[in-house]
C-alpha positions as a Markdown table, in Angstrom:
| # | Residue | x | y | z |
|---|---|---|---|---|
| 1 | Unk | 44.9 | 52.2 | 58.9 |
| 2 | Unk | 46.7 | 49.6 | 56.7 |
| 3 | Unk | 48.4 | 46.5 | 57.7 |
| 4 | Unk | 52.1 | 46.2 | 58.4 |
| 5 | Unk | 54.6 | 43.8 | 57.3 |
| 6 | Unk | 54.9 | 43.2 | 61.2 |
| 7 | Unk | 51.0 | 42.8 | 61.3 |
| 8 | Unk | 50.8 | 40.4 | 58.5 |
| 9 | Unk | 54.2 | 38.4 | 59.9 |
| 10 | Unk | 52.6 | 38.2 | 63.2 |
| 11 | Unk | 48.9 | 37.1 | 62.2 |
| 12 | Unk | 50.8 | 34.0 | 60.5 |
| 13 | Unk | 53.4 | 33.4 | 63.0 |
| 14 | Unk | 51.2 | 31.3 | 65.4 |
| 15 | Unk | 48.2 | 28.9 | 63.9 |
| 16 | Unk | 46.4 | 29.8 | 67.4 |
| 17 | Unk | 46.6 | 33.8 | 66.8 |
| 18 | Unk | 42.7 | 34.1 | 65.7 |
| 19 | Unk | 43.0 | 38.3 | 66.7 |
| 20 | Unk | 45.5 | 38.2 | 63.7 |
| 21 | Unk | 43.3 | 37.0 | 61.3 |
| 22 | Unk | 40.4 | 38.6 | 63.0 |
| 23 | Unk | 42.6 | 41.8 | 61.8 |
| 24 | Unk | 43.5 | 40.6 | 58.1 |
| 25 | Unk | 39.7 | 39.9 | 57.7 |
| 26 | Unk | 39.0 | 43.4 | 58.4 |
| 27 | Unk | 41.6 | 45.3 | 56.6 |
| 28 | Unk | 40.9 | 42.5 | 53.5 |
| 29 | Unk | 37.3 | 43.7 | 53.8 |
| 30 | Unk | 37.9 | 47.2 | 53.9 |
| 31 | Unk | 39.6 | 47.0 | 50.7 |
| 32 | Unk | 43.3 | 47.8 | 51.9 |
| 33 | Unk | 45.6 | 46.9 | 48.6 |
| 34 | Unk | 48.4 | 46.0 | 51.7 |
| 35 | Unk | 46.6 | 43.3 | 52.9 |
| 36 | Unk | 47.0 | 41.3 | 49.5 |
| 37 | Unk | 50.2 | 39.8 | 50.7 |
| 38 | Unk | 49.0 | 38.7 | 54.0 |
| 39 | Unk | 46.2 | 36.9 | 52.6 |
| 40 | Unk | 48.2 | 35.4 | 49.5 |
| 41 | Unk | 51.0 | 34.2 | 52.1 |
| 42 | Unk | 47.8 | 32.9 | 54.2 |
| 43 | Unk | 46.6 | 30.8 | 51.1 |
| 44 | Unk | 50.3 | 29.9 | 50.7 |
| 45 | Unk | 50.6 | 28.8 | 53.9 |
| 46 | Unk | 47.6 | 26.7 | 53.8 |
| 47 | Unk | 48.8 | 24.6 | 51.0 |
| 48 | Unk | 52.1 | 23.9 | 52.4 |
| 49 | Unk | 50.0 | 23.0 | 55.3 |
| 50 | Unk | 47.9 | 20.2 | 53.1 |
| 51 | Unk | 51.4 | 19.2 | 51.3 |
| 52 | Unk | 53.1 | 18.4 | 55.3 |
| 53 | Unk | 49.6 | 16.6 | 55.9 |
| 54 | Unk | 50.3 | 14.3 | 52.8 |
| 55 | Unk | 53.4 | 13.2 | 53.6 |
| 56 | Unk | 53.0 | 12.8 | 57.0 |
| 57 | Unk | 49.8 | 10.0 | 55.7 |
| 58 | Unk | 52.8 | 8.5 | 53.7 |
| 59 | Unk | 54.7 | 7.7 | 56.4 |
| 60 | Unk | 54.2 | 4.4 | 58.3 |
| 61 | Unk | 52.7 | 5.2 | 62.0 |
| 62 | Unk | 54.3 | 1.6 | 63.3 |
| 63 | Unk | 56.6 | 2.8 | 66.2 |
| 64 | Unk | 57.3 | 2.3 | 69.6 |
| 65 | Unk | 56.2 | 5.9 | 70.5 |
| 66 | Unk | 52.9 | 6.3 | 68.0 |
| 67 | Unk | 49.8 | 7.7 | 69.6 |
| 68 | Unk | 46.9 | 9.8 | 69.2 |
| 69 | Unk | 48.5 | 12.3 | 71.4 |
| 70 | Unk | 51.6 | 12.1 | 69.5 |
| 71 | Unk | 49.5 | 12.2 | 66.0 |
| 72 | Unk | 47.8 | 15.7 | 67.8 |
| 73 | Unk | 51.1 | 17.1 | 68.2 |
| 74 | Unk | 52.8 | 16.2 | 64.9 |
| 75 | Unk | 49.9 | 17.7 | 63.1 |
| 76 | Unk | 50.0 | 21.2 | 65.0 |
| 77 | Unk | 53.7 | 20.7 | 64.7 |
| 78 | Unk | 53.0 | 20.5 | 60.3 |
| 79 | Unk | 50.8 | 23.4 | 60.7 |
| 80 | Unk | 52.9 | 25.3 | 62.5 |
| 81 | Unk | 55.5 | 24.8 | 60.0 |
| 82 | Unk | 53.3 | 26.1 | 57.5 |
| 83 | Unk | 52.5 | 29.0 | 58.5 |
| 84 | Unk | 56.6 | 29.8 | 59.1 |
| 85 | Unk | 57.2 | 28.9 | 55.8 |
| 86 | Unk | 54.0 | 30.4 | 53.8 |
| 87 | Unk | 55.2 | 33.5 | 55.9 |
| 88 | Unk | 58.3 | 33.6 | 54.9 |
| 89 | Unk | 59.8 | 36.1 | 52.4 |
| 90 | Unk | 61.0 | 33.6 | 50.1 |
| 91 | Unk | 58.0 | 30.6 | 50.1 |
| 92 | Unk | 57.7 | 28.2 | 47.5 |
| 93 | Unk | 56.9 | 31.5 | 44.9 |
| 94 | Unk | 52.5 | 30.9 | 45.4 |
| 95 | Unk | 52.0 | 33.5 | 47.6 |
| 96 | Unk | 53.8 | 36.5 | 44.4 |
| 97 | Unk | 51.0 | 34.5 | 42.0 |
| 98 | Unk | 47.8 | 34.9 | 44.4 |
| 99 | Unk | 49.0 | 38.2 | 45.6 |
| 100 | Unk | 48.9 | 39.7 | 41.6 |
| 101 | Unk | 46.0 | 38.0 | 40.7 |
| 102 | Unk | 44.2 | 39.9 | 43.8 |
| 103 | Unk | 46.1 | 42.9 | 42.7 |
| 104 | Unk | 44.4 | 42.7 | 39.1 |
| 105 | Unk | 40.9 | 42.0 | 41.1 |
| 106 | Unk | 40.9 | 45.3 | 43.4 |
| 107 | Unk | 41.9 | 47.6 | 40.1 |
| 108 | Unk | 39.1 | 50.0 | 39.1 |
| 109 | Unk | 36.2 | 47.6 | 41.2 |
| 110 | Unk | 32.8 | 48.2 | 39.8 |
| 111 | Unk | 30.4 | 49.7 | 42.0 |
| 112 | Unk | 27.6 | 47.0 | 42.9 |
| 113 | Unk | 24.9 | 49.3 | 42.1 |
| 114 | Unk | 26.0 | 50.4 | 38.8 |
| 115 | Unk | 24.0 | 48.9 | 35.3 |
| 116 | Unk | 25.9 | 47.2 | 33.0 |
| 117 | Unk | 27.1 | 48.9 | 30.2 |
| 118 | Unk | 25.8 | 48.2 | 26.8 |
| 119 | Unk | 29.1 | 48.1 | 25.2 |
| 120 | Unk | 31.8 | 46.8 | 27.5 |
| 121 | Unk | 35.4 | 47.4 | 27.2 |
| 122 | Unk | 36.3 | 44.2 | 27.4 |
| 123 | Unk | 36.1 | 41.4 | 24.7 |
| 124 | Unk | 32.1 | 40.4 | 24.4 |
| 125 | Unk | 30.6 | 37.2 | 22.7 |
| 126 | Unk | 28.4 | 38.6 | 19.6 |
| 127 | Unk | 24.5 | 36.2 | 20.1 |
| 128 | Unk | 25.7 | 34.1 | 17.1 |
| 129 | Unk | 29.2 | 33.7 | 18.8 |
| 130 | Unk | 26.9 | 33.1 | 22.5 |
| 131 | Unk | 25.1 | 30.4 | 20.1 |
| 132 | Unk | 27.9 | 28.4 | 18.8 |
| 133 | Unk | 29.8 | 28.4 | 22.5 |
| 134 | Unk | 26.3 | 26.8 | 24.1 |
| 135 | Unk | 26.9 | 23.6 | 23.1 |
| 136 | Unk | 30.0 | 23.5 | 24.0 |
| 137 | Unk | 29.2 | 24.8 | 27.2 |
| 138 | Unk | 27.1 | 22.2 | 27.9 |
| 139 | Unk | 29.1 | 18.9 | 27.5 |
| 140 | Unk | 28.7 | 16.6 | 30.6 |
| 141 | Unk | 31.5 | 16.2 | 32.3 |
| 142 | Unk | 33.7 | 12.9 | 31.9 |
| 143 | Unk | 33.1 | 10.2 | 34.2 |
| 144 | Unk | 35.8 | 8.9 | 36.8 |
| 145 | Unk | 38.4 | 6.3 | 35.3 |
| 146 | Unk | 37.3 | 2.7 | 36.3 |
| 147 | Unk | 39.1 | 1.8 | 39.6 |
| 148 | Unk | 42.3 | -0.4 | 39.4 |
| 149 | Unk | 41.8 | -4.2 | 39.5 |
| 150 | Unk | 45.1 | -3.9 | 42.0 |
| 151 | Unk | 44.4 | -5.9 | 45.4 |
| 152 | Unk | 45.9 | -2.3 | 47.0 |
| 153 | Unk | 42.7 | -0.4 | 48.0 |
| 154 | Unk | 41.8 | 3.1 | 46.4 |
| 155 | Unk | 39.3 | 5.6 | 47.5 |
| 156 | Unk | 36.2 | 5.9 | 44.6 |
| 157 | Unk | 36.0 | 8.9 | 43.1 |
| 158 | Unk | 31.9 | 10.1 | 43.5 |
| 159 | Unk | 30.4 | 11.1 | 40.4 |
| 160 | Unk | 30.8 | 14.7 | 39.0 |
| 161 | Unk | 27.0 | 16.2 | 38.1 |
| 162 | Unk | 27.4 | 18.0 | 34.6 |
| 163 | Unk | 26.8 | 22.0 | 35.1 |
| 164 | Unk | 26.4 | 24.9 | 32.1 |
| 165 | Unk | 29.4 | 26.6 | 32.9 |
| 166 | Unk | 29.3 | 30.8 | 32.1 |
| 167 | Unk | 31.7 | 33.0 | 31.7 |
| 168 | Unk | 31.1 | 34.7 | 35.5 |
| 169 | Unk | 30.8 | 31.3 | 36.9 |
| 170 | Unk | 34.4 | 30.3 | 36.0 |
| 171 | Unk | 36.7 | 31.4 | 39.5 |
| 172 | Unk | 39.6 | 33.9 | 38.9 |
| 173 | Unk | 42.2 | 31.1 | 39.5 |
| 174 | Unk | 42.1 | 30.0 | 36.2 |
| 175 | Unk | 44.0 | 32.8 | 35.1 |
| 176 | Unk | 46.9 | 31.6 | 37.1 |
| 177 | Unk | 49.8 | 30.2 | 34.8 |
| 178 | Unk | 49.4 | 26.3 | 34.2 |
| 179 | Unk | 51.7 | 24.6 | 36.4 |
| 180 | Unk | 49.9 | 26.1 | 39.4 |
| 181 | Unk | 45.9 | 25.9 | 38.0 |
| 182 | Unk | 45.3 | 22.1 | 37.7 |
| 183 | Unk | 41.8 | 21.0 | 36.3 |
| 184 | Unk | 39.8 | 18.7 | 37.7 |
| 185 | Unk | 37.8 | 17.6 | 34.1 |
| 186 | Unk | 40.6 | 16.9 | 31.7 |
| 187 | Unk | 42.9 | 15.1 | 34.5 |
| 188 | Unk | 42.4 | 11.6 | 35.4 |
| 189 | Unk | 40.6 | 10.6 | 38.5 |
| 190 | Unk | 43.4 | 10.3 | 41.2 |
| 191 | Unk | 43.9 | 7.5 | 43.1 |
| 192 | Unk | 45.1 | 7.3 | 47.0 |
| 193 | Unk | 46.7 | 4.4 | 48.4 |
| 194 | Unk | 48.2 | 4.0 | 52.1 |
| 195 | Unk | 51.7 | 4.2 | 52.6 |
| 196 | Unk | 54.1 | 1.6 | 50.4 |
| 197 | Unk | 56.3 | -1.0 | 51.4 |
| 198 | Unk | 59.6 | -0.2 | 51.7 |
| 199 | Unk | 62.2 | -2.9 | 50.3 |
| 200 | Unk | 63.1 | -4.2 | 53.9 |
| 201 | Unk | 59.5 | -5.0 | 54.2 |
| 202 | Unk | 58.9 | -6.6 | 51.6 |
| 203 | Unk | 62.0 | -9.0 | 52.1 |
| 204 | Unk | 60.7 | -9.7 | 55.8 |
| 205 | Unk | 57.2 | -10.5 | 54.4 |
| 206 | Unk | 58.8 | -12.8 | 52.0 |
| 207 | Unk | 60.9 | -14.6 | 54.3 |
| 208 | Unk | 58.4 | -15.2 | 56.9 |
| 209 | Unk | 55.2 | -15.8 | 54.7 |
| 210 | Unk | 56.3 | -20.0 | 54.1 |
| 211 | Unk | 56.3 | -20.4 | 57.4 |
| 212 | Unk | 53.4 | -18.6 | 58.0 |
| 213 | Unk | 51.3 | -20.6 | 55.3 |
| 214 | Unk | 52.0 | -23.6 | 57.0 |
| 215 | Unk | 51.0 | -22.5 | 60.6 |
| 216 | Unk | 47.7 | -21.6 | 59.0 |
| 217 | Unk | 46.7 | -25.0 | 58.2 |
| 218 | Unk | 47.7 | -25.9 | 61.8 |
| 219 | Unk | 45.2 | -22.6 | 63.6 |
| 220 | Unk | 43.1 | -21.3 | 61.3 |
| 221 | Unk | 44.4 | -17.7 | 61.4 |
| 222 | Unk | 44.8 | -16.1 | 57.8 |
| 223 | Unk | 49.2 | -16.3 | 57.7 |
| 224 | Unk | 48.9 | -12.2 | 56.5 |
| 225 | Unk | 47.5 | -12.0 | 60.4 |
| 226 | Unk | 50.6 | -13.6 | 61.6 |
| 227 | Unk | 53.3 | -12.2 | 60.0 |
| 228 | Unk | 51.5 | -9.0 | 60.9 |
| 229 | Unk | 51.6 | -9.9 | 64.2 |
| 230 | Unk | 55.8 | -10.4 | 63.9 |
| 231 | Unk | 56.1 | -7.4 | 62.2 |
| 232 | Unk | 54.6 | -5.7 | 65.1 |
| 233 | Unk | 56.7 | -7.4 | 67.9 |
| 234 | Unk | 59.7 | -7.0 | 65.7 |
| 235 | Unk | 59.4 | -3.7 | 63.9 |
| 236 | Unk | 59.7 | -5.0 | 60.3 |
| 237 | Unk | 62.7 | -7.3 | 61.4 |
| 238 | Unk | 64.9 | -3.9 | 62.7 |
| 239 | Unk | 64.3 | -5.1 | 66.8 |
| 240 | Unk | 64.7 | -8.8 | 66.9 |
| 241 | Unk | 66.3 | -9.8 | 69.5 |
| 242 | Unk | 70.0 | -10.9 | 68.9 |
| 243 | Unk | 72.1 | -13.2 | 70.7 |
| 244 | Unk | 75.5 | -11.5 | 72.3 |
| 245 | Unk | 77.5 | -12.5 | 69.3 |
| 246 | Unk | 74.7 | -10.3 | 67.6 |
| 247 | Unk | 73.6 | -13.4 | 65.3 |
| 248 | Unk | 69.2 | -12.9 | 65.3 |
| 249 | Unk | 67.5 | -15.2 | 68.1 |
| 250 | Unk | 64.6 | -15.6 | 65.0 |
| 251 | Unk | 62.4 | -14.2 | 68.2 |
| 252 | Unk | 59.5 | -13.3 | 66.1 |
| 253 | Unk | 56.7 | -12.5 | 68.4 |
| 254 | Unk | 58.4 | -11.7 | 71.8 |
| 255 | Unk | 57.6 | -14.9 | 73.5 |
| 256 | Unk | 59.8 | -14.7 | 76.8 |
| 257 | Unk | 61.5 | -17.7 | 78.1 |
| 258 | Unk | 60.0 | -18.3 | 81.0 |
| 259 | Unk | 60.9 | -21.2 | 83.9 |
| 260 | Unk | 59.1 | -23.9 | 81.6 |
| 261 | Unk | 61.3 | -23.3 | 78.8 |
| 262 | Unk | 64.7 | -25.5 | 78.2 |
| 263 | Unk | 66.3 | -23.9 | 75.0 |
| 264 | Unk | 68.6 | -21.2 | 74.6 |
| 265 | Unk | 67.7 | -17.8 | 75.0 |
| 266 | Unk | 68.8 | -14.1 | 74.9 |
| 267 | Unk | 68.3 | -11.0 | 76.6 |
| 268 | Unk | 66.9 | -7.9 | 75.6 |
| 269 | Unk | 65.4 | -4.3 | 76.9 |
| 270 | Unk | 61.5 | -4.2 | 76.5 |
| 271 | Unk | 59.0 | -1.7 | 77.5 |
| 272 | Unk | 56.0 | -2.7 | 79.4 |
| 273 | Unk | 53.4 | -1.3 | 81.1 |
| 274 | Unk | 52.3 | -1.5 | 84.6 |
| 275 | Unk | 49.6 | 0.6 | 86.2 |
| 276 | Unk | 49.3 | 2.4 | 83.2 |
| 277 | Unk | 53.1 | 3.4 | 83.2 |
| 278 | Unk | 55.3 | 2.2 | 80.6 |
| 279 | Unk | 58.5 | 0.6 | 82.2 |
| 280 | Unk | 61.9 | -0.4 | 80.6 |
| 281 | Unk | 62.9 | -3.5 | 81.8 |
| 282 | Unk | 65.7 | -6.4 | 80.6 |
| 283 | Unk | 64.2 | -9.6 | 80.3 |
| 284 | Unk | 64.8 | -12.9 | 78.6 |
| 285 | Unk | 63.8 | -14.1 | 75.7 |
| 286 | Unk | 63.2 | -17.0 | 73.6 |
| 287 | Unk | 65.9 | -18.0 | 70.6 |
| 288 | Unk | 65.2 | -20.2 | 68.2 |
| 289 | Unk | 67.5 | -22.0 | 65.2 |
| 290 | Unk | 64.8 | -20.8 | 62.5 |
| 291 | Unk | 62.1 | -18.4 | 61.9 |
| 292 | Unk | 60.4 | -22.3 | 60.9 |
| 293 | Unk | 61.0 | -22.8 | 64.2 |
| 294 | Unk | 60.2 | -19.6 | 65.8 |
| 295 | Unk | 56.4 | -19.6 | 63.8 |
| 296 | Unk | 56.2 | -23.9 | 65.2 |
| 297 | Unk | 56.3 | -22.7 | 68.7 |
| 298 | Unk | 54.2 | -19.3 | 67.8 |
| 299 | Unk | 51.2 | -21.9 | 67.1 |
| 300 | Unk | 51.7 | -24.2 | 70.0 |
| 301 | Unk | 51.6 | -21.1 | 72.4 |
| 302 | Unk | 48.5 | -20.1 | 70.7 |
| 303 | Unk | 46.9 | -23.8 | 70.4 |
| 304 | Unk | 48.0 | -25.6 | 73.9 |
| 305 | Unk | 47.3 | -22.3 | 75.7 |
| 306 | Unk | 43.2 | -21.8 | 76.7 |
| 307 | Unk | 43.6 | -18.5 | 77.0 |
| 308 | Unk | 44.4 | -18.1 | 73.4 |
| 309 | Unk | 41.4 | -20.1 | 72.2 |
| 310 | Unk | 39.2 | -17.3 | 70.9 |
| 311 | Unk | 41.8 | -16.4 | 68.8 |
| 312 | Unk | 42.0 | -19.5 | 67.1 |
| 313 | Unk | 40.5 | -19.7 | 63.5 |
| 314 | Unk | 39.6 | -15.7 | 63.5 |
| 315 | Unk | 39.6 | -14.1 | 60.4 |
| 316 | Unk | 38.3 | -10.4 | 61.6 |
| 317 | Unk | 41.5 | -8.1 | 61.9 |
| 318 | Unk | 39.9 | -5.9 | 64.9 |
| 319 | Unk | 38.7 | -9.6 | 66.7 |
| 320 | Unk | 41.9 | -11.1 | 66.3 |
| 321 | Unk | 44.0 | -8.4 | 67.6 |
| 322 | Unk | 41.5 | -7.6 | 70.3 |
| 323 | Unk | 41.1 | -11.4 | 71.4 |
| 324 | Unk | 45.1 | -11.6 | 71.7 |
| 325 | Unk | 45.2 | -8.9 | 73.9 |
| 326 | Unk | 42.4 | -9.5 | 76.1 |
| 327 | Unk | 44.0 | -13.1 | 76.8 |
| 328 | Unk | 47.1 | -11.0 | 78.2 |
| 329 | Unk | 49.8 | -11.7 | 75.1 |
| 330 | Unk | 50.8 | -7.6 | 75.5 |
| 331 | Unk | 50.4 | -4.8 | 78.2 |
| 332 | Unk | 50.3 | -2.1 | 75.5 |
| 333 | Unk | 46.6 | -1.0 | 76.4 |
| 334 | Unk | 47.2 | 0.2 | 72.4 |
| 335 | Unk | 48.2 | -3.4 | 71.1 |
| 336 | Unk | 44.7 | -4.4 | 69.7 |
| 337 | Unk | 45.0 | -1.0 | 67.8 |
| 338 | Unk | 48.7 | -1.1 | 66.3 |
| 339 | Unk | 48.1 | -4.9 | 65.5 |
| 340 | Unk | 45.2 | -4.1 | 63.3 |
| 341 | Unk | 46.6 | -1.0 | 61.5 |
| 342 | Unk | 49.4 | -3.2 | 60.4 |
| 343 | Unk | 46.8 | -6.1 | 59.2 |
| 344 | Unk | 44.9 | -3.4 | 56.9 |
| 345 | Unk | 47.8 | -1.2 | 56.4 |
| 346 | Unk | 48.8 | -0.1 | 52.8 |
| 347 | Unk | 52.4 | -1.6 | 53.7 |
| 348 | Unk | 51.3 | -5.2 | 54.3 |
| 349 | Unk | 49.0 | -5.1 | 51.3 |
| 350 | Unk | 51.8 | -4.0 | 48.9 |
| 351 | Unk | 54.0 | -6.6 | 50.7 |
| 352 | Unk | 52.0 | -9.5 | 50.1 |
| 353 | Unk | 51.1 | -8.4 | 46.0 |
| 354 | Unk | 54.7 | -7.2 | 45.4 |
């Protein structure tokens, strides 16, 4: 019994289908030359897979709508979409590579039983030959590149321990043509950094981070903290409220104008949640001449306010943002969370050195 084009289609159509690949496992192991495709289009569809990953990590995660559950479903929704396209006929062009270098694998196996012969057919190191590749053989392995001094974090590299390499140690992939094989010795220790700042981002850092200097002399709180905390309320500057003439309000950090406040305002939709269930609702807000002016009255909610008092003079990301929200500023039972993910995001940091 050999695998069908069907059979293979339908063991990478769905990332849940395990009595697919319980199948492909079988016919792989019984040696069927068929099944090559299937399992290079599985390989294929598993890098794809790690590419969708990647980008999604690029992409800033600051929305309205960002969750875990939403995070579940976007990453079955990448893997998904791997397997269509690693199942494709077309693909990206991996899947033709792995499948011939399998091909060239299966031809003429040699039985597991049978001795070696004393002259093989293939090219053979003479013992002088053997003795002048040994040394080479036996170089350690370079050491990482020495991290960036950049104020953007990277993720260190650990330590590679030096190995003899032999000829039946080195994996088949190598024979694969360069642009696919990559080598982890010669190339230089890769760096990761979060997602970057986008150009409105860094403008709205810019503008706001003045103002926010001078409110930290005034409460303590480190000014990245603060304009973190506009950039949450405000989406990087793209939801500030606007007046009706649509001129900005400089509404910063959704501060509503409530019956104690005797300057102009402007109304805007807002979500909140009550009883656990998020809510649209139009309410008013604060307007301001200024963002100046917007970050002054920021600090006297925060300083004339007792419930904002264990705030004060924080310099902990997760105890600032969890301190605002236990004193009541949001009903987003996720504020705490969002607030600090922007505070040590890669987005902020890039901002700020940029």
């Amino acid at each position: 019994m050999s695998i069908t084009r069907d059979q293979a289609s339908v063991a990478a159509a769905n990332i849940f289908d395990v009595s697919g690949l319980a199948t492909l496992k079988h016919q792989a192991k019984a040696g069927d030359p068929a099944s090559n495709k299937a399992v290079a289009k599985q390989f294929e569809a598993l890098f794809l897979q790690m590419v969708l990953k990647s980008m999604r990590d690029a992409t800033p995660h600051e929305g309205l709508f960002d969750s875990e559950q939403t995070q579940m479903y976007e990453s079955l929704l990448d893997q998904q979409l791997g397997q269509v396209l690693g199942g494709s006929n077309r693909g990206t062009g991996l899947a033709a590579m792995i499948e011939a270098q399998l091909s060239r694998q299966n031809q003429e196996p040699q039985p597991f039983d049978a001795p070696l012969p004393l002259q093989p057919a293939g090219p053979a190191f003479s013992l002088p030959q053997q003795n002048k590749m040994l040394p080479l053989l036996q170089l350690p392995i370079s050491s990482p590149l020495p991290l960036s001094s950049s104020s953007v974090p990277r993720v260190p590299m650990a330590p590679v321990s030096p190995r003899p390499a032999t000829p039946s140690s080195v994996p088949s992939v190598v024979s694969l043509p360069d642009q696919v094989a990559v080598s982890a010795v010669s190339a230089p220790a890769p760096t990761f950094s979060p997602a970057a700042a986008s150009a409105a981002q860094r403008a709205f850092v810019h503008r706001l981070l003045p103002a926010a200097m001078a409110a930290e002399q005034k409460t303590g709180i480190p000014a990245h903290f603060m304009v973190a905390h506009a950039a949450l309320e405000t989406g990087w500057g793209k939801s500030e409220p606007r007046r009706a003439d649509g001129s900005p309000s400089f509404n910063l950090f959704g501060i509503k104008a409530g019956t104690n406040w005797h300057g102009s305002s402007v109304e805007a939709t807002t979500t909140e949640v009550v009883a656990g269930v998020a809510q649209r609702r139009t309410e008013r807000f604060r307007a301001y001449g200024s963002y100046a002016e917007a970050m002054n009255d920021y600090v006297q909610l925060l300083t004339n306010n007792p419930r904002y008092a264990t705030a004060l003079g924080t310099r902990e990301p997760a105890r600032f943002a969890q301190r605002l929200q236990s004193a009541g500023y949001a009903t987003d039972p996720l504020y705490a969370a969002k607030l600090e993910r922007i505070i040590d995001g890669g987005a902020l940091r890039q901002a700020l050195t940029g």
